[in-house]
Short mmCIF file of C-alpha atoms in Angstrom, two decimals:
data_model
loop_
_atom_site.label_atom_id
_atom_site.label_comp_id
_atom_site.label_asym_id
_atom_site.label_seq_id
_atom_site.Cartn_x
_atom_site.Cartn_y
_atom_site.Cartn_z
CA MET A 17 -103.95 108.82 -89.30
CA SER A 18 -104.88 105.00 -91.13
CA ARG A 19 -106.86 105.07 -94.45
CA ALA A 20 -109.52 103.51 -92.69
CA SER A 21 -109.92 106.11 -89.64
CA GLU A 22 -110.55 108.72 -92.69
CA ASN A 23 -112.87 107.16 -94.22
CA VAL A 24 -114.75 106.57 -91.61
CA ILE A 25 -114.94 110.20 -89.88
CA ARG A 26 -115.20 111.54 -93.99
CA PHE A 27 -118.30 108.90 -94.08
CA PHE A 28 -120.07 110.63 -90.63
CA GLN A 29 -119.41 113.87 -91.87
CA ALA A 30 -121.02 113.80 -95.11
CA LYS A 31 -122.75 116.78 -96.69
CA SER A 32 -125.85 116.62 -98.26
CA PRO A 33 -128.71 119.16 -99.03
CA GLU A 34 -130.22 121.34 -95.83
CA PRO A 35 -133.89 119.65 -95.11
CA GLN A 36 -137.06 121.80 -95.82
CA PRO A 37 -139.27 121.45 -92.76
CA TRP A 38 -143.24 120.08 -94.54
CA GLY A 39 -140.50 118.60 -96.96
CA MET A 40 -140.50 115.00 -98.42
CA TYR A 41 -137.49 113.98 -95.62
CA HIS A 42 -139.58 115.62 -93.06
CA LEU A 43 -142.45 114.22 -94.34
CA LEU A 44 -141.27 110.68 -94.72
CA CYS A 45 -139.79 110.86 -91.41
CA LEU A 46 -143.95 111.84 -90.02
CA GLY A 47 -145.08 109.20 -91.44
CA VAL A 48 -142.92 106.46 -91.03
CA LEU A 49 -143.75 107.56 -86.94
CA ALA A 50 -147.24 107.71 -87.01
CA ALA A 51 -146.73 103.84 -88.86
CA LEU A 52 -145.25 102.96 -85.35
CA VAL A 53 -147.30 105.18 -82.86
CA ALA A 54 -150.30 103.11 -84.49
CA ALA A 55 -148.63 99.87 -84.44
CA LEU A 56 -147.97 100.83 -80.31
CA ILE A 57 -151.88 101.54 -80.03
CA ALA A 58 -152.74 98.40 -81.81
CA GLY A 59 -150.77 96.43 -79.49
CA GLY A 60 -151.47 97.60 -76.55
CA ARG A 61 -154.03 95.35 -75.61
CA ARG A 62 -150.83 92.67 -75.71
CA LEU A 63 -148.21 95.37 -74.59
CA ARG A 64 -150.38 95.63 -71.24
CA LYS A 65 -150.70 91.60 -70.56
CA SER A 66 -146.42 91.62 -70.51
CA PRO A 67 -145.05 94.12 -68.08
CA LYS A 68 -141.80 92.64 -69.57
CA THR A 69 -142.20 93.39 -72.98
CA VAL A 70 -142.71 97.10 -72.23
CA ARG A 71 -139.33 96.95 -70.03
CA ARG A 72 -137.91 95.46 -72.72
CA LEU A 73 -138.91 97.44 -75.65
CA THR A 74 -137.95 100.47 -73.33
CA ALA A 75 -134.38 99.08 -73.01
CA CYS A 76 -134.06 98.46 -76.20
CA LEU A 77 -135.02 101.51 -77.46
CA GLY A 78 -132.64 103.73 -74.80
CA SER A 79 -129.48 101.56 -75.96
CA VAL A 80 -130.38 103.30 -79.64
CA LEU A 81 -130.45 106.58 -78.53
CA LEU A 82 -127.52 105.91 -76.47
CA ALA A 83 -125.18 104.93 -79.27
CA ALA A 84 -126.49 107.37 -81.39
CA GLU A 85 -124.89 110.00 -78.65
CA ILE A 86 -122.36 108.57 -78.57
CA LEU A 87 -121.96 108.41 -82.32
CA LYS A 88 -123.42 112.03 -83.06
CA GLN A 89 -120.28 113.46 -79.75
CA ILE A 90 -117.75 111.49 -81.20
CA PHE A 91 -117.91 113.41 -84.54
CA SER A 92 -119.15 116.32 -84.41
CA SER A 93 -115.70 116.80 -82.18
CA VAL A 94 -113.07 115.36 -84.58
CA GLN A 95 -111.50 116.90 -87.39
CA ILE A 96 -108.98 115.62 -89.99
CA SER A 97 -106.35 118.82 -90.62
CA ASP A 98 -103.15 118.24 -92.52
CA GLY A 99 -104.21 114.23 -92.47
CA LYS A 100 -104.07 113.94 -88.34
CA ILE A 101 -107.39 113.80 -86.37
CA ILE A 102 -108.06 116.79 -84.14
CA TRP A 103 -110.84 117.25 -81.60
CA ASP A 104 -112.48 120.38 -81.30
CA TYR A 105 -115.53 119.90 -79.41
CA PRO A 106 -118.49 121.81 -80.21
CA TRP A 107 -119.95 122.91 -77.17
CA HIS A 108 -123.63 124.07 -78.30
CA ILE A 109 -123.88 119.68 -78.64
CA PHE A 110 -122.72 119.32 -74.95
CA PRO A 111 -126.11 116.59 -74.33
CA PHE A 112 -127.78 118.21 -71.66
CA GLN A 113 -131.10 119.72 -73.45
CA LEU A 114 -134.72 118.70 -72.60
CA CYS A 115 -135.17 116.18 -75.57
CA SER A 116 -131.73 114.66 -74.55
CA THR A 117 -133.11 113.94 -70.56
CA PRO A 118 -135.33 110.73 -71.47
CA LEU A 119 -131.60 108.94 -72.45
CA TYR A 120 -130.38 109.25 -68.44
CA VAL A 121 -133.73 108.62 -67.63
CA CYS A 122 -134.02 104.76 -69.69
CA ILE A 123 -130.30 104.61 -67.85
CA ALA A 124 -131.49 105.02 -64.99
CA LEU A 125 -134.79 102.61 -65.88
CA PHE A 126 -132.17 99.65 -66.72
CA PHE A 127 -131.69 99.66 -62.86
CA LEU A 128 -134.67 100.06 -60.98
CA PRO A 129 -137.74 98.25 -59.97
CA GLU A 130 -141.04 98.79 -60.10
CA GLY A 131 -142.09 101.51 -58.11
CA ARG A 132 -143.17 104.62 -57.64
CA VAL A 133 -140.19 105.85 -58.29
CA ARG A 134 -139.47 103.73 -62.20
CA ARG A 135 -143.30 105.02 -62.41
CA ALA A 136 -142.82 108.82 -62.84
CA LEU A 137 -139.45 107.97 -64.59
CA CYS A 138 -141.98 106.28 -67.02
CA CYS A 139 -144.22 109.41 -66.45
CA TYR A 140 -141.58 111.87 -68.07
CA LEU A 141 -141.11 109.46 -70.86
CA GLY A 142 -144.72 109.72 -71.32
CA THR A 143 -145.13 113.91 -70.97
CA PHE A 144 -141.88 116.20 -70.54
CA GLY A 145 -140.66 113.63 -73.32
CA ILE A 146 -142.95 113.86 -76.18
CA VAL A 147 -143.76 116.90 -75.57
CA GLY A 148 -139.55 117.50 -76.73
CA GLY A 149 -139.62 115.08 -79.48
CA ALA A 150 -143.15 116.41 -80.71
CA VAL A 151 -141.67 119.82 -80.39
CA VAL A 152 -139.15 119.49 -82.95
CA MET A 153 -140.84 116.28 -85.09
CA ALA A 154 -143.35 119.45 -85.87
CA ALA A 155 -140.95 121.94 -86.60
CA PRO A 156 -137.78 120.91 -87.34
CA GLU A 157 -136.39 124.18 -88.99
CA SER A 158 -133.69 124.86 -85.83
CA VAL A 159 -132.26 120.80 -85.97
CA TYR A 160 -132.28 120.40 -90.18
CA ILE A 161 -128.30 121.34 -91.84
CA THR A 162 -126.02 120.44 -94.63
CA SER A 163 -124.70 117.13 -92.45
CA LEU A 164 -126.24 113.74 -93.98
CA PHE A 165 -125.26 111.81 -90.54
CA ILE A 166 -127.10 115.12 -88.16
CA ASN A 167 -130.04 115.01 -90.12
CA VAL A 168 -130.83 111.33 -89.90
CA HIS A 169 -129.68 111.54 -86.16
CA THR A 170 -132.14 113.86 -84.98
CA MET A 171 -135.36 112.65 -86.68
CA VAL A 172 -134.15 109.31 -85.20
CA TRP A 173 -133.70 110.99 -81.57
CA HIS A 174 -136.74 112.85 -81.46
CA THR A 175 -138.63 109.87 -83.42
CA GLY A 176 -137.70 107.51 -80.28
CA LEU A 177 -138.16 110.33 -77.39
CA ILE A 178 -142.47 109.83 -78.70
CA LEU A 179 -141.95 106.57 -79.34
CA LEU A 180 -140.82 105.93 -75.87
CA GLY A 181 -143.63 108.68 -73.87
CA ALA A 182 -146.57 106.30 -76.20
CA LEU A 183 -144.80 102.92 -75.03
CA GLN A 184 -144.61 104.11 -71.52
CA TRP A 185 -148.65 105.03 -72.23
CA CYS A 186 -149.71 101.70 -74.22
CA GLY A 187 -148.15 99.13 -71.91
CA SER A 188 -149.74 100.72 -68.42
CA ALA A 189 -145.90 101.48 -67.28
CA ILE A 190 -147.72 104.86 -66.34
CA ARG A 191 -151.19 104.45 -64.06
CA PRO A 192 -153.76 107.19 -64.06
CA ASP A 193 -152.51 108.61 -61.20
CA ALA A 194 -151.67 111.85 -60.37
CA ALA A 195 -148.72 111.43 -58.13
CA ASP A 196 -146.75 109.62 -61.08
CA TRP A 197 -147.25 113.29 -63.19
CA LEU A 198 -146.03 114.75 -60.06
CA GLY A 199 -143.12 112.64 -59.72
CA SER A 200 -142.33 113.58 -63.03
CA VAL A 201 -142.80 117.17 -61.98
CA VAL A 202 -140.22 116.64 -59.76
CA LEU A 203 -137.52 114.97 -61.91
CA PHE A 204 -138.08 117.88 -64.43
CA LEU A 205 -137.20 120.33 -61.84
CA ALA A 206 -134.31 118.67 -61.01
CA PHE A 207 -133.83 118.58 -64.60
CA ALA A 208 -133.97 122.27 -65.40
CA THR A 209 -131.63 122.91 -61.95
CA ILE A 210 -129.49 121.22 -63.50
CA ALA A 211 -129.24 123.31 -66.86
CA PHE A 212 -129.85 126.27 -65.28
CA CYS A 213 -126.74 126.34 -62.79
CA LEU A 214 -124.27 124.68 -66.53
CA ASP A 215 -125.96 127.74 -67.96
CA LEU A 216 -125.10 130.13 -65.35
CA PHE A 217 -121.40 129.08 -64.13
CA LEU A 218 -119.87 128.10 -67.47
CA PRO A 219 -120.54 131.47 -69.82
CA GLN A 220 -117.11 131.09 -71.05
CA TYR A 221 -119.35 128.71 -73.40
CA ALA A 222 -121.82 131.61 -74.81
CA ALA A 223 -120.11 132.71 -77.14
CA GLU A 224 -120.28 128.71 -78.61
CA ASN A 225 -124.03 129.01 -78.08
CA PHE A 226 -123.78 126.85 -74.54
CA ASN A 227 -127.37 127.30 -73.47
CA MET A 228 -128.65 124.40 -71.71
CA PHE A 229 -132.52 123.72 -72.51
CA TYR A 230 -132.67 126.94 -74.02
CA ILE A 231 -132.13 129.07 -69.98
CA SER A 232 -129.71 130.48 -70.21
CA PRO A 233 -129.63 133.99 -69.15
CA HIS A 234 -125.94 134.95 -71.56
CA VAL A 235 -127.24 133.18 -74.88
CA PRO A 236 -130.52 134.04 -76.55
CA PRO A 237 -132.72 130.46 -76.85
CA ASP A 238 -132.98 131.81 -81.03
CA SER A 239 -133.87 127.96 -81.93
CA SER A 240 -137.36 128.91 -80.89
CA PRO A 241 -139.21 131.99 -82.00
CA ILE A 242 -141.74 132.31 -78.94
CA PHE A 243 -138.62 131.58 -76.54
CA LEU A 244 -136.97 134.51 -77.84
CA PHE A 245 -139.74 137.04 -78.03
CA VAL A 246 -140.29 136.35 -74.45
CA TRP A 247 -136.84 136.27 -73.20
CA GLU A 248 -136.00 139.54 -75.17
CA ASN A 249 -139.25 141.54 -73.77
CA VAL A 250 -139.74 140.12 -69.88
CA PRO A 251 -137.25 140.17 -67.26
CA TYR A 252 -134.80 137.02 -67.48
CA PRO A 253 -136.08 135.60 -63.94
CA LEU A 254 -140.03 135.94 -65.67
CA TYR A 255 -138.63 134.28 -68.24
CA LEU A 256 -137.21 131.70 -66.28
CA ILE A 257 -141.03 131.28 -64.75
CA CYS A 258 -142.54 131.45 -67.48
CA TYR A 259 -140.28 128.27 -69.24
CA ILE A 260 -141.10 126.21 -66.22
CA ALA A 261 -144.43 127.25 -65.68
CA GLY A 262 -145.65 125.99 -69.59
CA PHE A 263 -143.57 123.03 -69.63
CA ILE A 264 -145.86 121.53 -66.23
CA LEU A 265 -148.57 123.27 -67.87
CA LEU A 266 -148.49 121.51 -70.90
CA THR A 267 -147.17 118.00 -69.81
CA GLY A 268 -149.80 118.36 -67.30
CA LEU A 269 -152.67 118.42 -69.86
CA ILE A 270 -151.04 115.70 -71.58
CA PHE A 271 -151.30 114.03 -68.80
CA ALA A 272 -154.80 114.51 -68.35
CA VAL A 273 -156.06 113.40 -71.55
CA LEU A 274 -154.32 110.80 -71.96
CA ARG A 275 -154.83 109.04 -68.54
CA ILE A 276 -158.50 108.86 -69.35
CA PRO A 277 -157.78 106.35 -72.19
CA LEU A 278 -155.97 104.50 -69.55
CA ARG A 279 -158.47 104.50 -67.05
CA ARG A 280 -161.28 102.65 -70.04
CA ALA A 281 -158.53 100.19 -70.13
CA ALA A 282 -157.94 99.00 -67.27
CA LYS A 283 -161.96 99.50 -66.38
CA ALA A 284 -162.48 96.64 -69.23
CA ALA A 285 -159.74 94.74 -68.04
CA ALA A 286 -160.73 94.39 -64.27
CA ARG A 287 -164.27 93.04 -66.27
#
């Protein structure tokens, strides 16, 4: 192994004090997020006049997510032992959590033309994607560790999810039409089905906390006190139903609230 390779690996595996929820680092990240969302809202009129700009910004944010996730997967798996590089994949970081799915949506949006399917995917970013980002930004205690890169990655990632969602709303990539939200629900159900199958048919990785979407019947969802309480106190099928229904209802509420200013903006533009 070359000295340069070792230095790169050690750089990405550098240790840092574990940040505290609502500590200086967390508050700084929230401040940056608030400023960026405010900038999107302020530029909403220009964004609505330039759908191409919205598509390009979405592609740029998606590219940042893709690059960040590739780095995370690589440098969370390589280890240095006796001067050699060893690959030891930690299955709990497999990229198929709810907050991972916007990455796949962004990749799909690279190739999709304007139409119903594209609007449904944009609505997914503006509802389920925002929820996935907001939950961690509000309560990051389950993601903060002593790895400097992971602590930066997780804040960049979840900030990016909220910005992606806000961009779709501010740029009118989402219509105030319930059909867009229903399309996003179908996509969520498809993702949840894949996650359920991964959890169900790969029990050999349960010991490594492999728990996609936190709906594994084998692994308790200990990253969320609410999920854990329900998982431990009701039959698993009921937990699964509550989980799915809860996210659908929450995103339905978000859609119902956010489409109000969208309708107003459309009426103002039509005058």
